Amino acid sequence: MGELKQQRHLITAQERLRDQVANALRAALIAGELRPGSVYSAPGLAADFGVSATPVREAMLDLAREGLVEPVRNKGFRITEVSERDLDQYTEIRALIEVPVVGRITRTATREELEALRPVALEIVASARKHDLIGYLEADRRFHLTLLGLAGNERLVETVGDLRKRSRLYGLTRLDERNELLPSAEEHLELLDLMLTGDAEAAEACMERHLGHVRSLWAQGRDEPVEPRQPAARKLGAR
């Protein structure tokens, strides 16, 4: 039993490391430190992380399932390029789902359920002001998916979560440096306040405007790519 427990602990530790590597890779993608169209080898990235190549390969396979990278035989993984058409289509699908669902939640959610989202909305704004891009995107993800979760449809939340992963723009650093993410961040508080008033129509309009705002930020970010830097993966604490 002791040996089995030790093996389970080892598996858990390996899974944790794999998740840490995957999250660090996502951070590097978002920050523009790993460039769309470029190919990266697992051993090369492993050296940046200070880990073996195995958790990096496993993490890359997770990202491949999300559509963020694609395997290149005998070379590594290519960062997927997302076209303007892709972004437009992802945004359209999100609007078709999220706008009416926000209206329905406005009519059915309790005040306590909605107020529980305020700390997350404030975290989004605080992260934007601190230029914490990764913190901003993580809090944004939690806000939107938790809000949609109030509709009681787990598959809907999974679908939107997948769309968000696939439509992430790589390289938002310059927008962040110019504080152009702050207005989008503040829209979460505006949306929440409208929902708390029970005005479903106004909440739907705000949600639609917010998604359009996010799409315009994507366009600006694509027009102004950042210079490649050392991957954020170097900041990974695990060894």
Short mmCIF file of N, CA and C in Angstrom, two decimals, residues 8-142:
data_model
loop_
_atom_site.label_atom_id
_atom_site.label_comp_id
_atom_site.label_asym_id
_atom_site.label_seq_id
_atom_site.Cartn_x
_atom_site.Cartn_y
_atom_site.Cartn_z
N ARG A 8 0.99 7.06 -6.60
CA ARG A 8 -0.09 8.01 -6.81
C ARG A 8 0.39 9.44 -6.59
N HIS A 9 1.21 9.61 -5.55
CA HIS A 9 1.76 10.94 -5.26
C HIS A 9 2.63 11.42 -6.41
N LEU A 10 3.42 10.50 -6.98
CA LEU A 10 4.29 10.84 -8.10
C LEU A 10 3.47 11.25 -9.32
N ILE A 11 2.39 10.50 -9.59
CA ILE A 11 1.52 10.82 -10.73
C ILE A 11 0.89 12.20 -10.53
N THR A 12 0.42 12.45 -9.30
CA THR A 12 -0.19 13.75 -9.01
C THR A 12 0.80 14.88 -9.23
N ALA A 13 2.04 14.69 -8.77
CA ALA A 13 3.08 15.70 -8.94
C ALA A 13 3.38 15.94 -10.41
N GLN A 14 3.41 14.86 -11.20
CA GLN A 14 3.67 14.98 -12.63
C GLN A 14 2.54 15.73 -13.33
N GLU A 15 1.30 15.43 -12.94
CA GLU A 15 0.16 16.12 -13.53
C GLU A 15 0.18 17.60 -13.18
N ARG A 16 0.58 17.90 -11.93
CA ARG A 16 0.66 19.29 -11.49
C ARG A 16 1.70 20.04 -12.31
N LEU A 17 2.86 19.41 -12.54
CA LEU A 17 3.92 20.03 -13.32
C LEU A 17 3.46 20.25 -14.75
N ARG A 18 2.80 19.26 -15.31
CA ARG A 18 2.26 19.38 -16.67
C ARG A 18 1.31 20.58 -16.76
N ASP A 19 0.43 20.74 -15.76
CA ASP A 19 -0.50 21.86 -15.77
C ASP A 19 0.23 23.19 -15.62
N GLN A 20 1.26 23.23 -14.78
CA GLN A 20 2.04 24.46 -14.61
C GLN A 20 2.72 24.85 -15.92
N VAL A 21 3.29 23.87 -16.60
CA VAL A 21 3.95 24.14 -17.87
C VAL A 21 2.93 24.64 -18.90
N ALA A 22 1.78 23.98 -18.96
CA ALA A 22 0.74 24.38 -19.92
C ALA A 22 0.29 25.81 -19.66
N ASN A 23 0.09 26.17 -18.39
CA ASN A 23 -0.35 27.52 -18.05
C ASN A 23 0.72 28.56 -18.39
N ALA A 24 1.99 28.19 -18.15
CA ALA A 24 3.08 29.11 -18.48
C ALA A 24 3.21 29.30 -19.99
N LEU A 25 2.97 28.23 -20.75
CA LEU A 25 3.00 28.33 -22.20
C LEU A 25 1.86 29.22 -22.71
N ARG A 26 0.69 29.06 -22.12
CA ARG A 26 -0.43 29.92 -22.50
C ARG A 26 -0.09 31.38 -22.22
N ALA A 27 0.55 31.62 -21.07
CA ALA A 27 0.94 32.99 -20.72
C ALA A 27 1.92 33.56 -21.74
N ALA A 28 2.88 32.74 -22.16
CA ALA A 28 3.87 33.20 -23.14
C ALA A 28 3.21 33.47 -24.49
N LEU A 29 2.22 32.67 -24.85
CA LEU A 29 1.48 32.89 -26.09
C LEU A 29 0.73 34.21 -26.05
N ILE A 30 0.03 34.44 -24.96
CA ILE A 30 -0.77 35.66 -24.83
C ILE A 30 0.11 36.89 -24.84
N ALA A 31 1.26 36.80 -24.18
CA ALA A 31 2.17 37.95 -24.10
C ALA A 31 2.93 38.18 -25.40
N GLY A 32 2.83 37.24 -26.33
CA GLY A 32 3.53 37.40 -27.60
C GLY A 32 4.96 36.94 -27.56
N GLU A 33 5.34 36.19 -26.53
CA GLU A 33 6.72 35.73 -26.41
C GLU A 33 6.97 34.46 -27.21
N LEU A 34 5.91 33.76 -27.56
CA LEU A 34 5.97 32.65 -28.50
C LEU A 34 5.15 33.08 -29.71
N ARG A 35 5.77 33.08 -30.88
CA ARG A 35 5.19 33.74 -32.04
C ARG A 35 4.35 32.79 -32.89
N PRO A 36 3.16 33.22 -33.33
CA PRO A 36 2.34 32.41 -34.25
C PRO A 36 3.13 32.05 -35.51
N GLY A 37 3.04 30.80 -35.94
CA GLY A 37 3.74 30.34 -37.12
C GLY A 37 5.11 29.78 -36.84
N SER A 38 5.67 30.09 -35.67
CA SER A 38 7.00 29.60 -35.31
C SER A 38 6.91 28.20 -34.72
N VAL A 39 8.00 27.42 -34.91
CA VAL A 39 8.07 26.06 -34.39
C VAL A 39 9.02 26.03 -33.20
N TYR A 40 8.58 25.40 -32.11
CA TYR A 40 9.38 25.30 -30.90
C TYR A 40 9.53 23.83 -30.52
N SER A 41 10.74 23.45 -30.12
CA SER A 41 10.97 22.06 -29.73
C SER A 41 10.72 21.89 -28.24
N ALA A 42 10.28 20.70 -27.86
CA ALA A 42 10.06 20.41 -26.45
C ALA A 42 11.35 20.51 -25.64
N PRO A 43 12.50 19.96 -26.13
CA PRO A 43 13.74 20.10 -25.36
C PRO A 43 14.16 21.56 -25.17
N GLY A 44 13.97 22.38 -26.21
CA GLY A 44 14.34 23.79 -26.10
C GLY A 44 13.51 24.51 -25.06
N LEU A 45 12.20 24.28 -25.07
CA LEU A 45 11.33 24.90 -24.08
C LEU A 45 11.59 24.33 -22.70
N ALA A 46 11.92 23.04 -22.64
CA ALA A 46 12.21 22.42 -21.35
C ALA A 46 13.40 23.09 -20.68
N ALA A 47 14.37 23.49 -21.49
CA ALA A 47 15.54 24.17 -20.93
C ALA A 47 15.13 25.50 -20.32
N ASP A 48 14.16 26.19 -20.94
CA ASP A 48 13.67 27.46 -20.39
C ASP A 48 12.92 27.23 -19.08
N PHE A 49 12.19 26.13 -19.00
CA PHE A 49 11.43 25.83 -17.80
C PHE A 49 12.29 25.27 -16.69
N GLY A 50 13.41 24.65 -17.04
CA GLY A 50 14.21 23.98 -16.03
C GLY A 50 13.62 22.64 -15.64
N VAL A 51 12.94 21.99 -16.60
CA VAL A 51 12.33 20.68 -16.35
C VAL A 51 12.74 19.74 -17.48
N SER A 52 12.32 18.48 -17.38
CA SER A 52 12.59 17.54 -18.46
C SER A 52 11.64 17.82 -19.62
N ALA A 53 11.93 17.22 -20.75
CA ALA A 53 11.12 17.46 -21.94
C ALA A 53 9.74 16.80 -21.86
N THR A 54 9.60 15.79 -21.01
CA THR A 54 8.34 15.03 -20.96
C THR A 54 7.13 15.89 -20.57
N PRO A 55 7.16 16.66 -19.46
CA PRO A 55 5.98 17.48 -19.13
C PRO A 55 5.72 18.57 -20.17
N VAL A 56 6.78 19.00 -20.86
CA VAL A 56 6.59 20.02 -21.90
C VAL A 56 5.84 19.40 -23.08
N ARG A 57 6.25 18.20 -23.49
CA ARG A 57 5.53 17.51 -24.58
C ARG A 57 4.07 17.28 -24.21
N GLU A 58 3.85 16.84 -22.97
CA GLU A 58 2.49 16.57 -22.51
C GLU A 58 1.66 17.85 -22.49
N ALA A 59 2.28 18.94 -22.02
CA ALA A 59 1.57 20.23 -21.99
C ALA A 59 1.26 20.70 -23.41
N MET A 60 2.21 20.51 -24.32
CA MET A 60 2.00 20.91 -25.71
C MET A 60 0.86 20.11 -26.34
N LEU A 61 0.73 18.85 -25.97
CA LEU A 61 -0.37 18.05 -26.49
C LEU A 61 -1.71 18.57 -25.96
N ASP A 62 -1.72 19.05 -24.71
CA ASP A 62 -2.92 19.68 -24.17
C ASP A 62 -3.28 20.92 -24.98
N LEU A 63 -2.28 21.73 -25.30
CA LEU A 63 -2.51 22.95 -26.08
C LEU A 63 -2.93 22.62 -27.51
N ALA A 64 -2.42 21.50 -28.03
CA ALA A 64 -2.82 21.07 -29.38
C ALA A 64 -4.30 20.73 -29.41
N ARG A 65 -4.79 20.09 -28.34
CA ARG A 65 -6.22 19.76 -28.27
C ARG A 65 -7.08 21.02 -28.18
N GLU A 66 -6.50 22.10 -27.67
CA GLU A 66 -7.21 23.36 -27.59
C GLU A 66 -7.09 24.17 -28.88
N GLY A 67 -6.28 23.67 -29.82
CA GLY A 67 -6.11 24.37 -31.08
C GLY A 67 -5.08 25.48 -31.04
N LEU A 68 -4.29 25.56 -29.94
CA LEU A 68 -3.32 26.64 -29.81
C LEU A 68 -2.00 26.33 -30.51
N VAL A 69 -1.67 25.04 -30.62
CA VAL A 69 -0.45 24.62 -31.31
C VAL A 69 -0.78 23.38 -32.15
N GLU A 70 0.15 23.04 -33.05
CA GLU A 70 -0.02 21.83 -33.86
C GLU A 70 1.32 21.10 -33.95
N PRO A 71 1.31 19.77 -33.82
CA PRO A 71 2.56 19.02 -33.88
C PRO A 71 3.21 19.11 -35.26
N VAL A 72 4.53 19.20 -35.29
CA VAL A 72 5.31 19.17 -36.53
C VAL A 72 6.28 18.00 -36.41
N ARG A 73 6.15 17.03 -37.27
CA ARG A 73 6.91 15.79 -37.18
C ARG A 73 8.41 16.04 -37.10
N ASN A 74 9.04 15.44 -36.08
CA ASN A 74 10.49 15.49 -35.86
C ASN A 74 11.03 16.90 -35.58
N LYS A 75 10.14 17.86 -35.33
CA LYS A 75 10.61 19.22 -35.06
C LYS A 75 10.07 19.79 -33.75
N GLY A 76 8.82 19.55 -33.46
CA GLY A 76 8.23 20.11 -32.25
C GLY A 76 6.79 20.51 -32.48
N PHE A 77 6.48 21.76 -32.11
CA PHE A 77 5.11 22.25 -32.20
C PHE A 77 5.10 23.65 -32.81
N ARG A 78 4.20 23.85 -33.75
CA ARG A 78 4.03 25.16 -34.37
C ARG A 78 2.89 25.90 -33.68
N ILE A 79 3.13 27.18 -33.36
CA ILE A 79 2.09 28.00 -32.76
C ILE A 79 1.04 28.31 -33.83
N THR A 80 -0.20 27.97 -33.53
CA THR A 80 -1.27 28.13 -34.51
C THR A 80 -1.53 29.60 -34.80
N GLU A 81 -1.68 29.92 -36.06
CA GLU A 81 -2.06 31.27 -36.47
C GLU A 81 -3.57 31.35 -36.60
N VAL A 82 -4.16 32.36 -35.97
CA VAL A 82 -5.61 32.56 -36.02
C VAL A 82 -5.90 33.69 -37.00
N SER A 83 -6.70 33.41 -38.01
CA SER A 83 -7.00 34.40 -39.04
C SER A 83 -8.08 35.37 -38.58
N GLU A 84 -8.19 36.49 -39.28
CA GLU A 84 -9.25 37.45 -38.99
C GLU A 84 -10.62 36.79 -39.14
N ARG A 85 -10.75 35.92 -40.14
CA ARG A 85 -12.01 35.22 -40.36
C ARG A 85 -12.34 34.32 -39.17
N ASP A 86 -11.32 33.63 -38.64
CA ASP A 86 -11.52 32.80 -37.46
C ASP A 86 -12.03 33.64 -36.29
N LEU A 87 -11.36 34.76 -36.05
CA LEU A 87 -11.73 35.61 -34.92
C LEU A 87 -13.15 36.14 -35.08
N ASP A 88 -13.51 36.54 -36.30
CA ASP A 88 -14.87 37.02 -36.55
C ASP A 88 -15.90 35.92 -36.27
N GLN A 89 -15.59 34.72 -36.71
CA GLN A 89 -16.53 33.61 -36.52
C GLN A 89 -16.65 33.22 -35.05
N TYR A 90 -15.52 33.18 -34.33
CA TYR A 90 -15.58 32.88 -32.90
C TYR A 90 -16.40 33.93 -32.16
N THR A 91 -16.19 35.20 -32.51
CA THR A 91 -16.93 36.28 -31.86
C THR A 91 -18.42 36.18 -32.15
N GLU A 92 -18.76 35.85 -33.39
CA GLU A 92 -20.17 35.71 -33.76
C GLU A 92 -20.84 34.60 -32.96
N ILE A 93 -20.14 33.46 -32.83
CA ILE A 93 -20.72 32.34 -32.08
C ILE A 93 -20.88 32.71 -30.62
N ARG A 94 -19.87 33.37 -30.05
CA ARG A 94 -19.96 33.78 -28.66
C ARG A 94 -21.13 34.73 -28.44
N ALA A 95 -21.33 35.66 -29.36
CA ALA A 95 -22.44 36.61 -29.23
C ALA A 95 -23.78 35.90 -29.30
N LEU A 96 -23.89 34.93 -30.21
CA LEU A 96 -25.14 34.18 -30.35
C LEU A 96 -25.48 33.42 -29.07
N ILE A 97 -24.44 32.99 -28.35
CA ILE A 97 -24.65 32.25 -27.11
C ILE A 97 -24.78 33.19 -25.91
N GLU A 98 -23.79 34.05 -25.72
CA GLU A 98 -23.67 34.79 -24.47
C GLU A 98 -24.66 35.93 -24.31
N VAL A 99 -25.00 36.61 -25.40
CA VAL A 99 -25.92 37.75 -25.28
C VAL A 99 -27.29 37.32 -24.76
N PRO A 100 -27.97 36.37 -25.40
CA PRO A 100 -29.28 35.97 -24.86
C PRO A 100 -29.20 35.29 -23.51
N VAL A 101 -28.11 34.56 -23.25
CA VAL A 101 -27.98 33.88 -21.96
C VAL A 101 -27.83 34.91 -20.84
N VAL A 102 -27.10 35.99 -21.09
CA VAL A 102 -26.98 37.05 -20.10
C VAL A 102 -28.35 37.66 -19.80
N GLY A 103 -29.18 37.82 -20.85
CA GLY A 103 -30.53 38.32 -20.62
C GLY A 103 -31.35 37.38 -19.76
N ARG A 104 -31.21 36.08 -20.02
CA ARG A 104 -31.97 35.10 -19.24
C ARG A 104 -31.49 35.06 -17.78
N ILE A 105 -30.18 35.14 -17.59
CA ILE A 105 -29.64 35.12 -16.23
C ILE A 105 -30.08 36.37 -15.47
N THR A 106 -30.15 37.50 -16.16
CA THR A 106 -30.59 38.74 -15.53
C THR A 106 -32.00 38.57 -14.95
N ARG A 107 -32.83 37.81 -15.64
CA ARG A 107 -34.21 37.60 -15.20
C ARG A 107 -34.33 36.56 -14.09
N THR A 108 -33.36 35.65 -14.00
CA THR A 108 -33.53 34.51 -13.09
C THR A 108 -32.56 34.48 -11.90
N ALA A 109 -31.38 35.09 -12.03
CA ALA A 109 -30.38 35.00 -10.96
C ALA A 109 -30.78 35.83 -9.76
N THR A 110 -30.35 35.40 -8.59
CA THR A 110 -30.60 36.17 -7.37
C THR A 110 -29.57 37.29 -7.25
N ARG A 111 -29.90 38.26 -6.44
CA ARG A 111 -28.96 39.37 -6.21
C ARG A 111 -27.66 38.84 -5.59
N GLU A 112 -27.79 37.86 -4.70
CA GLU A 112 -26.60 37.30 -4.04
C GLU A 112 -25.69 36.61 -5.05
N GLU A 113 -26.27 35.90 -6.00
CA GLU A 113 -25.47 35.21 -7.03
C GLU A 113 -24.71 36.21 -7.88
N LEU A 114 -25.36 37.30 -8.24
CA LEU A 114 -24.71 38.31 -9.07
C LEU A 114 -23.66 39.09 -8.28
N GLU A 115 -23.98 39.45 -7.05
CA GLU A 115 -23.01 40.20 -6.24
C GLU A 115 -21.76 39.39 -5.95
N ALA A 116 -21.89 38.07 -5.96
CA ALA A 116 -20.72 37.21 -5.73
C ALA A 116 -19.68 37.38 -6.83
N LEU A 117 -20.09 37.93 -7.97
CA LEU A 117 -19.17 38.14 -9.09
C LEU A 117 -18.44 39.48 -8.99
N ARG A 118 -18.87 40.35 -8.10
CA ARG A 118 -18.26 41.68 -8.03
C ARG A 118 -16.77 41.64 -7.69
N PRO A 119 -16.34 40.82 -6.73
CA PRO A 119 -14.89 40.77 -6.46
C PRO A 119 -14.08 40.36 -7.68
N VAL A 120 -14.62 39.48 -8.51
CA VAL A 120 -13.90 39.06 -9.72
C VAL A 120 -13.86 40.21 -10.72
N ALA A 121 -14.98 40.94 -10.86
CA ALA A 121 -15.01 42.08 -11.76
C ALA A 121 -14.00 43.14 -11.32
N LEU A 122 -13.92 43.36 -10.01
CA LEU A 122 -12.95 44.33 -9.48
C LEU A 122 -11.52 43.84 -9.69
N GLU A 123 -11.32 42.53 -9.62
CA GLU A 123 -10.00 41.95 -9.86
C GLU A 123 -9.56 42.18 -11.31
N ILE A 124 -10.51 42.10 -12.24
CA ILE A 124 -10.20 42.35 -13.65
C ILE A 124 -9.70 43.78 -13.83
N VAL A 125 -10.42 44.73 -13.23
CA VAL A 125 -10.03 46.15 -13.33
C VAL A 125 -8.68 46.39 -12.67
N ALA A 126 -8.49 45.81 -11.48
CA ALA A 126 -7.22 45.99 -10.76
C ALA A 126 -6.05 45.42 -11.56
N SER A 127 -6.26 44.27 -12.18
CA SER A 127 -5.19 43.65 -12.98
C SER A 127 -4.85 44.52 -14.19
N ALA A 128 -5.86 45.10 -14.82
CA ALA A 128 -5.62 45.98 -15.96
C ALA A 128 -4.81 47.20 -15.53
N ARG A 129 -5.14 47.75 -14.38
CA ARG A 129 -4.43 48.94 -13.88
C ARG A 129 -2.99 48.62 -13.49
N LYS A 130 -2.77 47.38 -13.03
CA LYS A 130 -1.41 46.96 -12.62
C LYS A 130 -0.61 46.41 -13.80
N HIS A 131 -1.22 46.39 -14.99
CA HIS A 131 -0.58 45.82 -16.18
C HIS A 131 -0.25 44.35 -15.99
N ASP A 132 -1.08 43.66 -15.22
CA ASP A 132 -0.94 42.22 -15.01
C ASP A 132 -1.80 41.53 -16.06
N LEU A 133 -1.23 41.32 -17.24
CA LEU A 133 -1.99 40.81 -18.38
C LEU A 133 -2.52 39.40 -18.12
N ILE A 134 -1.69 38.54 -17.56
CA ILE A 134 -2.12 37.17 -17.31
C ILE A 134 -3.20 37.15 -16.23
N GLY A 135 -3.02 37.93 -15.18
CA GLY A 135 -4.04 38.02 -14.14
C GLY A 135 -5.35 38.56 -14.68
N TYR A 136 -5.24 39.53 -15.58
CA TYR A 136 -6.42 40.12 -16.22
C TYR A 136 -7.20 39.06 -16.99
N LEU A 137 -6.51 38.30 -17.81
CA LEU A 137 -7.18 37.31 -18.65
C LEU A 137 -7.75 36.16 -17.82
N GLU A 138 -7.05 35.78 -16.76
CA GLU A 138 -7.55 34.70 -15.91
C GLU A 138 -8.81 35.14 -15.16
N ALA A 139 -8.79 36.37 -14.61
CA ALA A 139 -9.98 36.88 -13.92
C ALA A 139 -11.13 37.07 -14.89
N ASP A 140 -10.82 37.53 -16.10
CA ASP A 140 -11.84 37.69 -17.14
C ASP A 140 -12.49 36.35 -17.46
N ARG A 141 -11.66 35.31 -17.59
CA ARG A 141 -12.18 33.97 -17.86
C ARG A 141 -13.11 33.52 -16.75
N ARG A 142 -12.68 33.69 -15.49
CA ARG A 142 -13.50 33.26 -14.36
C ARG A 142 -14.81 34.02 -14.30
#
